[in-house]
Amino acid sequence: MDSTEIRIQGLEFELYIENEAITAAIDEIADQLNHHYGDHSVNILVVLQGAETFSNYLLPLLKFPYKTHHTSIKTYHGLASGLEMKMDPPHLHISTDKPLLILEDIVDTGFTLNYLFDLLKEHGIEHIQLATLLFKPDSLRYPVQPSYIGFHIGPEFVVGFGMDYQEEGRQYEDIYKLKPAAE
Ligand code: IMP
Ligand code: MG
């Protein structure tokens, strides 16, 4: 375990989910995936950078054959139409003849995953499932329903186990949540 409190760029975070509980939840997801996919070949798309730590632990536990793909998606405020997405690489080359499993660190409003789902369906991929380490159901604003969920959490902001605050804090092995501002 890391320390029970950390500070990033002046903000205080407190220990929330310990590494042992995180890995136990991922073991459970791996069992479900192994059961679901059997011996089918699968494409796996890892959404960087947040889901990298999750995927590093999960992928070696999977028994079916798979090929991994990576994409990095950033949401930014466009000039005219509000939120826009920037994908790197801009085009995904994923075969349409296999089911696709997306690995994400956290589904918050669902904006990112809704965008990705639409894009992949346009691309012709029919069978898409989503596994997310964390899910914030109270924050959801788009029709995204993960099939595999490590933990349901409240709307609080979290860091650690791959998740960042302004690109810092990804390295902690436990997950921390932002402490309410002191009165
Ligand atoms: P969404 O599009 O609102 O579902 O959120 C998209 C992305 O925002 C997630 O994939 C994360 O990378 C990031 N994000 C959302 N909530 C948190 C958080 O609590 N901590 C760190 N990153 C977050
Ligand atoms: Mg993410």
PDB file of N, CA and C in Angstrom, residues 51-151:
ATOM      1  N   ALA A  51      -6.336   3.391 -19.219  1.00  0.00           N
ATOM      2  CA  ALA A  51      -6.635   1.961 -19.067  1.00  0.00           C
ATOM      3  C   ALA A  51      -5.395   1.085 -19.172  1.00  0.00           C
ATOM      4  N   GLU A  52      -4.212   1.696 -19.286  1.00  0.00           N
ATOM      5  CA  GLU A  52      -3.003   0.899 -19.477  1.00  0.00           C
ATOM      6  C   GLU A  52      -2.688   0.015 -18.260  1.00  0.00           C
ATOM      7  N   THR A  53      -2.818   0.571 -17.075  1.00  0.00           N
ATOM      8  CA  THR A  53      -2.512  -0.196 -15.865  1.00  0.00           C
ATOM      9  C   THR A  53      -3.524  -1.331 -15.691  1.00  0.00           C
ATOM     10  N   PHE A  54      -4.778  -1.022 -15.920  1.00  0.00           N
ATOM     11  CA  PHE A  54      -5.856  -2.021 -15.892  1.00  0.00           C
ATOM     12  C   PHE A  54      -5.537  -3.140 -16.887  1.00  0.00           C
ATOM     13  N   SER A  55      -5.176  -2.779 -18.121  1.00  0.00           N
ATOM     14  CA  SER A  55      -4.932  -3.801 -19.146  1.00  0.00           C
ATOM     15  C   SER A  55      -3.663  -4.594 -18.835  1.00  0.00           C
ATOM     16  N   ASN A  56      -2.660  -3.948 -18.259  1.00  0.00           N
ATOM     17  CA  ASN A  56      -1.423  -4.674 -17.926  1.00  0.00           C
ATOM     18  C   ASN A  56      -1.693  -5.802 -16.934  1.00  0.00           C
ATOM     19  N   TYR A  57      -2.647  -5.584 -16.040  1.00  0.00           N
ATOM     20  CA  TYR A  57      -2.969  -6.641 -15.084  1.00  0.00           C
ATOM     21  C   TYR A  57      -3.931  -7.657 -15.687  1.00  0.00           C
ATOM     22  N   LEU A  58      -4.901  -7.167 -16.478  1.00  0.00           N
ATOM     23  CA  LEU A  58      -5.969  -8.044 -16.994  1.00  0.00           C
ATOM     24  C   LEU A  58      -5.509  -8.969 -18.124  1.00  0.00           C
ATOM     25  N   LEU A  59      -4.770  -8.415 -19.100  1.00  0.00           N
ATOM     26  CA  LEU A  59      -4.508  -9.176 -20.334  1.00  0.00           C
ATOM     27  C   LEU A  59      -3.841 -10.542 -20.092  1.00  0.00           C
ATOM     28  N   PRO A  60      -2.852 -10.660 -19.188  1.00  0.00           N
ATOM     29  CA  PRO A  60      -2.230 -11.975 -18.987  1.00  0.00           C
ATOM     30  C   PRO A  60      -3.180 -13.016 -18.380  1.00  0.00           C
ATOM     31  N   LEU A  61      -4.324 -12.568 -17.853  1.00  0.00           N
ATOM     32  CA  LEU A  61      -5.269 -13.512 -17.238  1.00  0.00           C
ATOM     33  C   LEU A  61      -6.257 -14.089 -18.256  1.00  0.00           C
ATOM     34  N   LEU A  62      -6.228 -13.554 -19.484  1.00  0.00           N
ATOM     35  CA  LEU A  62      -7.212 -13.973 -20.488  1.00  0.00           C
ATOM     36  C   LEU A  62      -6.734 -15.215 -21.230  1.00  0.00           C
ATOM     37  N   LYS A  63      -7.654 -16.172 -21.400  1.00  0.00           N
ATOM     38  CA  LYS A  63      -7.257 -17.476 -21.959  1.00  0.00           C
ATOM     39  C   LYS A  63      -7.600 -17.606 -23.430  1.00  0.00           C
ATOM     40  N   PHE A  64      -8.479 -16.744 -23.954  1.00  0.00           N
ATOM     41  CA  PHE A  64      -8.860 -16.845 -25.369  1.00  0.00           C
ATOM     42  C   PHE A  64      -7.832 -16.083 -26.214  1.00  0.00           C
ATOM     43  N   PRO A  65      -7.748 -16.409 -27.526  1.00  0.00           N
ATOM     44  CA  PRO A  65      -6.800 -15.683 -28.371  1.00  0.00           C
ATOM     45  C   PRO A  65      -7.279 -14.266 -28.659  1.00  0.00           C
ATOM     46  N   TYR A  66      -6.369 -13.301 -28.582  1.00  0.00           N
ATOM     47  CA  TYR A  66      -6.769 -11.924 -28.862  1.00  0.00           C
ATOM     48  C   TYR A  66      -5.623 -11.131 -29.454  1.00  0.00           C
ATOM     49  N   LYS A  67      -6.014 -10.061 -30.146  1.00  0.00           N
ATOM     50  CA  LYS A  67      -5.041  -9.117 -30.680  1.00  0.00           C
ATOM     51  C   LYS A  67      -5.327  -7.772 -30.028  1.00  0.00           C
ATOM     52  N   THR A  68      -4.303  -7.063 -29.567  1.00  0.00           N
ATOM     53  CA  THR A  68      -4.553  -5.786 -28.900  1.00  0.00           C
ATOM     54  C   THR A  68      -4.347  -4.601 -29.848  1.00  0.00           C
ATOM     55  N   HIS A  69      -5.154  -3.579 -29.641  1.00  0.00           N
ATOM     56  CA  HIS A  69      -5.062  -2.307 -30.357  1.00  0.00           C
ATOM     57  C   HIS A  69      -5.076  -1.205 -29.293  1.00  0.00           C
ATOM     58  N   HIS A  70      -4.527  -0.060 -29.657  1.00  0.00           N
ATOM     59  CA  HIS A  70      -4.503   1.046 -28.693  1.00  0.00           C
ATOM     60  C   HIS A  70      -5.000   2.320 -29.348  1.00  0.00           C
ATOM     61  N   THR A  71      -5.698   3.131 -28.595  1.00  0.00           N
ATOM     62  CA  THR A  71      -6.059   4.451 -29.087  1.00  0.00           C
ATOM     63  C   THR A  71      -6.017   5.414 -27.916  1.00  0.00           C
ATOM     64  N   SER A  72      -5.676   6.646 -28.233  1.00  0.00           N
ATOM     65  CA  SER A  72      -5.731   7.657 -27.196  1.00  0.00           C
ATOM     66  C   SER A  72      -6.799   8.666 -27.604  1.00  0.00           C
ATOM     67  N   ILE A  73      -7.685   8.980 -26.709  1.00  0.00           N
ATOM     68  CA  ILE A  73      -8.799   9.879 -27.026  1.00  0.00           C
ATOM     69  C   ILE A  73      -8.800  11.026 -26.036  1.00  0.00           C
ATOM     70  N   LYS A  74      -8.849  12.227 -26.574  1.00  0.00           N
ATOM     71  CA  LYS A  74      -8.919  13.393 -25.686  1.00  0.00           C
ATOM     72  C   LYS A  74     -10.149  14.198 -26.024  1.00  0.00           C
ATOM     73  N   THR A  75     -10.848  14.629 -24.988  1.00  0.00           N
ATOM     74  CA  THR A  75     -12.008  15.496 -25.180  1.00  0.00           C
ATOM     75  C   THR A  75     -11.529  16.934 -25.012  1.00  0.00           C
ATOM     76  N   TYR A  76     -11.951  17.807 -25.877  1.00  0.00           N
ATOM     77  CA  TYR A  76     -11.589  19.213 -25.674  1.00  0.00           C
ATOM     78  C   TYR A  76     -12.778  20.090 -26.048  1.00  0.00           C
ATOM     79  N   HIS A  77     -12.745  21.318 -25.660  1.00  0.00           N
ATOM     80  CA  HIS A  77     -13.842  22.227 -25.956  1.00  0.00           C
ATOM     81  C   HIS A  77     -13.608  22.890 -27.305  1.00  0.00           C
ATOM     82  N   GLY A  78     -14.360  22.456 -28.308  1.00  0.00           N
ATOM     83  CA  GLY A  78     -14.240  23.020 -29.655  1.00  0.00           C
ATOM     84  C   GLY A  78     -14.824  24.421 -29.681  1.00  0.00           C
ATOM     85  N   LEU A  79     -14.555  25.141 -30.741  1.00  0.00           N
ATOM     86  CA  LEU A  79     -14.991  26.535 -30.805  1.00  0.00           C
ATOM     87  C   LEU A  79     -16.502  26.664 -30.918  1.00  0.00           C
ATOM     88  N   ALA A  80     -17.102  25.915 -31.864  1.00  0.00           N
ATOM     89  CA  ALA A  80     -18.528  26.114 -32.128  1.00  0.00           C
ATOM     90  C   ALA A  80     -19.423  25.127 -31.389  1.00  0.00           C
ATOM     91  N   SER A  81     -19.098  23.841 -31.514  1.00  0.00           N
ATOM     92  CA  SER A  81     -20.094  22.845 -31.133  1.00  0.00           C
ATOM     93  C   SER A  81     -19.868  22.212 -29.759  1.00  0.00           C
ATOM     94  N   GLY A  82     -19.180  22.908 -28.878  1.00  0.00           N
ATOM     95  CA  GLY A  82     -18.993  22.339 -27.546  1.00  0.00           C
ATOM     96  C   GLY A  82     -17.915  21.270 -27.548  1.00  0.00           C
ATOM     97  N   LEU A  83     -18.198  20.131 -26.913  1.00  0.00           N
ATOM     98  CA  LEU A  83     -17.181  19.101 -26.755  1.00  0.00           C
ATOM     99  C   LEU A  83     -16.830  18.434 -28.083  1.00  0.00           C
ATOM    100  N   GLU A  84     -15.549  18.256 -28.307  1.00  0.00           N
ATOM    101  CA  GLU A  84     -15.088  17.527 -29.483  1.00  0.00           C
ATOM    102  C   GLU A  84     -14.034  16.523 -29.061  1.00  0.00           C
ATOM    103  N   MET A  85     -13.778  15.558 -29.957  1.00  0.00           N
ATOM    104  CA  MET A  85     -12.839  14.495 -29.634  1.00  0.00           C
ATOM    105  C   MET A  85     -11.641  14.536 -30.562  1.00  0.00           C
ATOM    106  N   LYS A  86     -10.486  14.176 -30.000  1.00  0.00           N
ATOM    107  CA  LYS A  86      -9.303  14.021 -30.838  1.00  0.00           C
ATOM    108  C   LYS A  86      -8.766  12.610 -30.597  1.00  0.00           C
ATOM    109  N   MET A  87      -8.678  11.830 -31.678  1.00  0.00           N
ATOM    110  CA  MET A  87      -8.211  10.448 -31.555  1.00  0.00           C
ATOM    111  C   MET A  87      -6.820  10.304 -32.130  1.00  0.00           C
ATOM    112  N   ASP A  88      -5.999   9.495 -31.504  1.00  0.00           N
ATOM    113  CA  ASP A  88      -4.658   9.231 -31.982  1.00  0.00           C
ATOM    114  C   ASP A  88      -4.399   7.717 -31.904  1.00  0.00           C
ATOM    115  N   PRO A  89      -4.193   6.983 -32.993  1.00  0.00           N
ATOM    116  CA  PRO A  89      -4.208   7.473 -34.365  1.00  0.00           C
ATOM    117  C   PRO A  89      -5.628   7.853 -34.797  1.00  0.00           C
ATOM    118  N   PRO A  90      -5.766   8.747 -35.808  1.00  0.00           N
ATOM    119  CA  PRO A  90      -7.089   9.223 -36.188  1.00  0.00           C
ATOM    120  C   PRO A  90      -7.972   8.140 -36.818  1.00  0.00           C
ATOM    121  N   HIS A  91      -7.355   7.079 -37.380  1.00  0.00           N
ATOM    122  CA  HIS A  91      -8.153   6.000 -37.958  1.00  0.00           C
ATOM    123  C   HIS A  91      -7.791   4.684 -37.298  1.00  0.00           C
ATOM    124  N   LEU A  92      -8.821   3.907 -36.946  1.00  0.00           N
ATOM    125  CA  LEU A  92      -8.567   2.609 -36.332  1.00  0.00           C
ATOM    126  C   LEU A  92      -8.616   1.532 -37.406  1.00  0.00           C
ATOM    127  N   HIS A  93      -7.620   0.651 -37.396  1.00  0.00           N
ATOM    128  CA  HIS A  93      -7.622  -0.456 -38.351  1.00  0.00           C
ATOM    129  C   HIS A  93      -7.904  -1.741 -37.581  1.00  0.00           C
ATOM    130  N   ILE A  94      -9.180  -1.976 -37.366  1.00  0.00           N
ATOM    131  CA  ILE A  94      -9.584  -3.146 -36.597  1.00  0.00           C
ATOM    132  C   ILE A  94     -10.490  -3.991 -37.482  1.00  0.00           C
ATOM    133  N   SER A  95     -10.191  -5.288 -37.599  1.00  0.00           N
ATOM    134  CA  SER A  95     -10.995  -6.131 -38.485  1.00  0.00           C
ATOM    135  C   SER A  95     -12.418  -6.250 -37.937  1.00  0.00           C
ATOM    136  N   THR A  96     -13.377  -6.338 -38.865  1.00  0.00           N
ATOM    137  CA  THR A  96     -14.793  -6.338 -38.467  1.00  0.00           C
ATOM    138  C   THR A  96     -15.330  -7.751 -38.256  1.00  0.00           C
ATOM    139  N   ASP A  97     -14.492  -8.757 -38.486  1.00  0.00           N
ATOM    140  CA  ASP A  97     -15.001 -10.141 -38.418  1.00  0.00           C
ATOM    141  C   ASP A  97     -14.855 -10.787 -37.041  1.00  0.00           C
ATOM    142  N   LYS A  98     -14.399 -10.005 -36.069  1.00  0.00           N
ATOM    143  CA  LYS A  98     -14.258 -10.567 -34.712  1.00  0.00           C
ATOM    144  C   LYS A  98     -14.962  -9.659 -33.728  1.00  0.00           C
ATOM    145  N   PRO A  99     -15.399 -10.223 -32.592  1.00  0.00           N
ATOM    146  CA  PRO A  99     -15.959  -9.342 -31.566  1.00  0.00           C
ATOM    147  C   PRO A  99     -14.874  -8.415 -31.016  1.00  0.00           C
ATOM    148  N   LEU A 100     -15.313  -7.243 -30.558  1.00  0.00           N
ATOM    149  CA  LEU A 100     -14.377  -6.261 -30.020  1.00  0.00           C
ATOM    150  C   LEU A 100     -14.675  -6.015 -28.540  1.00  0.00           C
ATOM    151  N   LEU A 101     -13.605  -6.034 -27.761  1.00  0.00           N
ATOM    152  CA  LEU A 101     -13.703  -5.707 -26.340  1.00  0.00           C
ATOM    153  C   LEU A 101     -12.926  -4.423 -26.097  1.00  0.00           C
ATOM    154  N   ILE A 102     -13.601  -3.412 -25.550  1.00  0.00           N
ATOM    155  CA  ILE A 102     -12.936  -2.144 -25.233  1.00  0.00           C
ATOM    156  C   ILE A 102     -12.577  -2.141 -23.749  1.00  0.00           C
ATOM    157  N   LEU A 103     -11.348  -1.734 -23.431  1.00  0.00           N
ATOM    158  CA  LEU A 103     -10.928  -1.593 -22.031  1.00  0.00           C
ATOM    159  C   LEU A 103     -10.756  -0.112 -21.711  1.00  0.00           C
ATOM    160  N   GLU A 104     -11.468   0.335 -20.675  1.00  0.00           N
ATOM    161  CA  GLU A 104     -11.445   1.750 -20.287  1.00  0.00           C
ATOM    162  C   GLU A 104     -11.190   1.840 -18.787  1.00  0.00           C
ATOM    163  N   ASP A 105     -10.573   2.922 -18.363  1.00  0.00           N
ATOM    164  CA  ASP A 105     -10.313   3.076 -16.921  1.00  0.00           C
ATOM    165  C   ASP A 105     -11.578   3.490 -16.171  1.00  0.00           C
ATOM    166  N   ILE A 106     -12.302   4.450 -16.753  1.00  0.00           N
ATOM    167  CA  ILE A 106     -13.432   4.994 -15.997  1.00  0.00           C
ATOM    168  C   ILE A 106     -14.474   5.567 -16.950  1.00  0.00           C
ATOM    169  N   VAL A 107     -15.725   5.217 -16.740  1.00  0.00           N
ATOM    170  CA  VAL A 107     -16.815   5.820 -17.501  1.00  0.00           C
ATOM    171  C   VAL A 107     -17.486   6.828 -16.579  1.00  0.00           C
ATOM    172  N   ASP A 108     -17.425   8.094 -17.000  1.00  0.00           N
ATOM    173  CA  ASP A 108     -17.931   9.194 -16.184  1.00  0.00           C
ATOM    174  C   ASP A 108     -19.254   9.669 -16.816  1.00  0.00           C
ATOM    175  N   THR A 109     -19.223  10.657 -17.722  1.00  0.00           N
ATOM    176  CA  THR A 109     -20.462  11.065 -18.408  1.00  0.00           C
ATOM    177  C   THR A 109     -20.818  10.071 -19.519  1.00  0.00           C
ATOM    178  N   GLY A 110     -19.834   9.302 -19.987  1.00  0.00           N
ATOM    179  CA  GLY A 110     -20.061   8.368 -21.095  1.00  0.00           C
ATOM    180  C   GLY A 110     -19.809   9.001 -22.456  1.00  0.00           C
ATOM    181  N   PHE A 111     -19.434  10.277 -22.482  1.00  0.00           N
ATOM    182  CA  PHE A 111     -19.230  10.996 -23.740  1.00  0.00           C
ATOM    183  C   PHE A 111     -18.185  10.291 -24.623  1.00  0.00           C
ATOM    184  N   THR A 112     -17.043   9.969 -24.033  1.00  0.00           N
ATOM    185  CA  THR A 112     -15.946   9.361 -24.782  1.00  0.00           C
ATOM    186  C   THR A 112     -16.354   8.023 -25.392  1.00  0.00           C
ATOM    187  N   LEU A 113     -16.938   7.176 -24.569  1.00  0.00           N
ATOM    188  CA  LEU A 113     -17.292   5.839 -25.034  1.00  0.00           C
ATOM    189  C   LEU A 113     -18.452   5.859 -26.016  1.00  0.00           C
ATOM    190  N   ASN A 114     -19.372   6.781 -25.846  1.00  0.00           N
ATOM    191  CA  ASN A 114     -20.489   6.914 -26.777  1.00  0.00           C
ATOM    192  C   ASN A 114     -19.952   7.268 -28.166  1.00  0.00           C
ATOM    193  N   TYR A 115     -19.001   8.178 -28.183  1.00  0.00           N
ATOM    194  CA  TYR A 115     -18.355   8.596 -29.428  1.00  0.00           C
ATOM    195  C   TYR A 115     -17.648   7.407 -30.079  1.00  0.00           C
ATOM    196  N   LEU A 116     -16.897   6.673 -29.269  1.00  0.00           N
ATOM    197  CA  LEU A 116     -16.116   5.539 -29.777  1.00  0.00           C
ATOM    198  C   LEU A 116     -17.036   4.429 -30.305  1.00  0.00           C
ATOM    199  N   PHE A 117     -18.109   4.157 -29.577  1.00  0.00           N
ATOM    200  CA  PHE A 117     -19.076   3.137 -30.010  1.00  0.00           C
ATOM    201  C   PHE A 117     -19.650   3.499 -31.376  1.00  0.00           C
ATOM    202  N   ASP A 118     -20.082   4.757 -31.529  1.00  0.00           N
ATOM    203  CA  ASP A 118     -20.676   5.197 -32.800  1.00  0.00           C
ATOM    204  C   ASP A 118     -19.684   5.017 -33.940  1.00  0.00           C
ATOM    205  N   LEU A 119     -18.442   5.419 -33.679  1.00  0.00           N
ATOM    206  CA  LEU A 119     -17.402   5.326 -34.695  1.00  0.00           C
ATOM    207  C   LEU A 119     -17.142   3.875 -35.111  1.00  0.00           C
ATOM    208  N   LEU A 120     -17.079   2.985 -34.131  1.00  0.00           N
ATOM    209  CA  LEU A 120     -16.762   1.587 -34.410  1.00  0.00           C
ATOM    210  C   LEU A 120     -17.933   0.885 -35.101  1.00  0.00           C
ATOM    211  N   LYS A 121     -19.145   1.293 -34.761  1.00  0.00           N
ATOM    212  CA  LYS A 121     -20.313   0.717 -35.436  1.00  0.00           C
ATOM    213  C   LYS A 121     -20.352   1.176 -36.886  1.00  0.00           C
ATOM    214  N   GLU A 122     -20.047   2.459 -37.122  1.00  0.00           N
ATOM    215  CA  GLU A 122     -19.960   2.971 -38.499  1.00  0.00           C
ATOM    216  C   GLU A 122     -18.913   2.194 -39.290  1.00  0.00           C
ATOM    217  N   HIS A 123     -17.859   1.827 -38.615  1.00  0.00           N
ATOM    218  CA  HIS A 123     -16.749   1.072 -39.195  1.00  0.00           C
ATOM    219  C   HIS A 123     -17.191  -0.356 -39.545  1.00  0.00           C
ATOM    220  N   GLY A 124     -18.319  -0.792 -38.983  1.00  0.00           N
ATOM    221  CA  GLY A 124     -18.873  -2.104 -39.330  1.00  0.00           C
ATOM    222  C   GLY A 124     -18.685  -3.180 -38.275  1.00  0.00           C
ATOM    223  N   ILE A 125     -18.219  -2.794 -37.105  1.00  0.00           N
ATOM    224  CA  ILE A 125     -18.046  -3.788 -36.042  1.00  0.00           C
ATOM    225  C   ILE A 125     -19.355  -3.932 -35.279  1.00  0.00           C
ATOM    226  N   GLU A 126     -19.893  -5.155 -35.259  1.00  0.00           N
ATOM    227  CA  GLU A 126     -21.228  -5.332 -34.664  1.00  0.00           C
ATOM    228  C   GLU A 126     -21.182  -5.730 -33.204  1.00  0.00           C
ATOM    229  N   HIS A 127     -20.279  -6.625 -32.874  1.00  0.00           N
ATOM    230  CA  HIS A 127     -20.271  -7.125 -31.494  1.00  0.00           C
ATOM    231  C   HIS A 127     -19.225  -6.374 -30.683  1.00  0.00           C
ATOM    232  N   ILE A 128     -19.682  -5.426 -29.878  1.00  0.00           N
ATOM    233  CA  ILE A 128     -18.765  -4.617 -29.080  1.00  0.00           C
ATOM    234  C   ILE A 128     -19.173  -4.729 -27.617  1.00  0.00           C
ATOM    235  N   GLN A 129     -18.211  -5.021 -26.779  1.00  0.00           N
ATOM    236  CA  GLN A 129     -18.458  -5.003 -25.339  1.00  0.00           C
ATOM    237  C   GLN A 129     -17.440  -4.081 -24.679  1.00  0.00           C
ATOM    238  N   LEU A 130     -17.830  -3.587 -23.515  1.00  0.00           N
ATOM    239  CA  LEU A 130     -16.986  -2.650 -22.788  1.00  0.00           C
ATOM    240  C   LEU A 130     -16.715  -3.172 -21.387  1.00  0.00           C
ATOM    241  N   ALA A 131     -15.427  -3.175 -21.015  1.00  0.00           N
ATOM    242  CA  ALA A 131     -15.044  -3.477 -19.630  1.00  0.00           C
ATOM    243  C   ALA A 131     -14.405  -2.223 -19.058  1.00  0.00           C
ATOM    244  N   THR A 132     -14.908  -1.753 -17.949  1.00  0.00           N
ATOM    245  CA  THR A 132     -14.340  -0.561 -17.322  1.00  0.00           C
ATOM    246  C   THR A 132     -14.009  -0.858 -15.866  1.00  0.00           C
ATOM    247  N   LEU A 133     -12.870  -0.336 -15.422  1.00  0.00           N
ATOM    248  CA  LEU A 133     -12.493  -0.580 -14.026  1.00  0.00           C
ATOM    249  C   LEU A 133     -13.451   0.151 -13.099  1.00  0.00           C
ATOM    250  N   LEU A 134     -13.776   1.399 -13.427  1.00  0.00           N
ATOM    251  CA  LEU A 134     -14.679   2.188 -12.576  1.00  0.00           C
ATOM    252  C   LEU A 134     -15.848   2.718 -13.398  1.00  0.00           C
ATOM    253  N   PHE A 135     -16.989   2.828 -12.758  1.00  0.00           N
ATOM    254  CA  PHE A 135     -18.196   3.337 -13.411  1.00  0.00           C
ATOM    255  C   PHE A 135     -18.859   4.310 -12.444  1.00  0.00           C
ATOM    256  N   LYS A 136     -19.180   5.524 -12.948  1.00  0.00           N
ATOM    257  CA  LYS A 136     -19.862   6.533 -12.121  1.00  0.00           C
ATOM    258  C   LYS A 136     -21.302   6.668 -12.625  1.00  0.00           C
ATOM    259  N   PRO A 137     -22.204   5.799 -12.183  1.00  0.00           N
ATOM    260  CA  PRO A 137     -23.561   5.788 -12.755  1.00  0.00           C
ATOM    261  C   PRO A 137     -24.307   7.109 -12.578  1.00  0.00           C
ATOM    262  N   ASP A 138     -24.038   7.836 -11.492  1.00  0.00           N
ATOM    263  CA  ASP A 138     -24.767   9.099 -11.264  1.00  0.00           C
ATOM    264  C   ASP A 138     -24.314  10.213 -12.209  1.00  0.00           C
ATOM    265  N   SER A 139     -23.147  10.042 -12.838  1.00  0.00           N
ATOM    266  CA  SER A 139     -22.632  11.069 -13.745  1.00  0.00           C
ATOM    267  C   SER A 139     -22.998  10.804 -15.200  1.00  0.00           C
ATOM    268  N   LEU A 140     -23.549   9.614 -15.474  1.00  0.00           N
ATOM    269  CA  LEU A 140     -23.769   9.187 -16.865  1.00  0.00           C
ATOM    270  C   LEU A 140     -24.773  10.079 -17.589  1.00  0.00           C
ATOM    271  N   ARG A 141     -24.404  10.576 -18.772  1.00  0.00           N
ATOM    272  CA  ARG A 141     -25.283  11.451 -19.574  1.00  0.00           C
ATOM    273  C   ARG A 141     -25.515  10.885 -20.971  1.00  0.00           C
ATOM    274  N   TYR A 142     -24.818   9.819 -21.336  1.00  0.00           N
ATOM    275  CA  TYR A 142     -24.923   9.241 -22.679  1.00  0.00           C
ATOM    276  C   TYR A 142     -25.266   7.762 -22.533  1.00  0.00           C
ATOM    277  N   PRO A 143     -25.890   7.169 -23.579  1.00  0.00           N
ATOM    278  CA  PRO A 143     -26.358   5.784 -23.457  1.00  0.00           C
ATOM    279  C   PRO A 143     -25.235   4.757 -23.567  1.00  0.00           C
ATOM    280  N   VAL A 144     -24.407   4.678 -22.543  1.00  0.00           N
ATOM    281  CA  VAL A 144     -23.294   3.730 -22.514  1.00  0.00           C
ATOM    282  C   VAL A 144     -23.528   2.749 -21.369  1.00  0.00           C
ATOM    283  N   GLN A 145     -23.542   1.471 -21.675  1.00  0.00           N
ATOM    284  CA  GLN A 145     -23.738   0.481 -20.607  1.00  0.00           C
ATOM    285  C   GLN A 145     -22.585  -0.521 -20.616  1.00  0.00           C
ATOM    286  N   PRO A 146     -21.631  -0.380 -19.676  1.00  0.00           N
ATOM    287  CA  PRO A 146     -20.519  -1.334 -19.644  1.00  0.00           C
ATOM    288  C   PRO A 146     -21.023  -2.744 -19.298  1.00  0.00           C
ATOM    289  N   SER A 147     -20.444  -3.748 -19.959  1.00  0.00           N
ATOM    290  CA  SER A 147     -20.817  -5.138 -19.664  1.00  0.00           C
ATOM    291  C   SER A 147     -20.060  -5.668 -18.452  1.00  0.00           C
ATOM    292  N   TYR A 148     -18.876  -5.146 -18.230  1.00  0.00           N
ATOM    293  CA  TYR A 148     -18.029  -5.613 -17.121  1.00  0.00           C
ATOM    294  C   TYR A 148     -17.547  -4.395 -16.345  1.00  0.00           C
ATOM    295  N   ILE A 149     -17.798  -4.400 -15.042  1.00  0.00           N
ATOM    296  CA  ILE A 149     -17.489  -3.228 -14.212  1.00  0.00           C
ATOM    297  C   ILE A 149     -16.726  -3.685 -12.965  1.00  0.00           C
ATOM    298  N   GLY A 150     -15.577  -3.055 -12.709  1.00  0.00           N
ATOM    299  CA  GLY A 150     -14.831  -3.376 -11.490  1.00  0.00           C
ATOM    300  C   GLY A 150     -15.539  -2.828 -10.261  1.00  0.00           C
ATOM    301  N   PHE A 151     -15.793  -1.512 -10.256  1.00  0.00           N
ATOM    302  CA  PHE A 151     -16.433  -0.859  -9.103  1.00  0.00           C
ATOM    303  C   PHE A 151     -17.403   0.225  -9.572  1.00  0.00           C
TER     304      PHE A 151
END
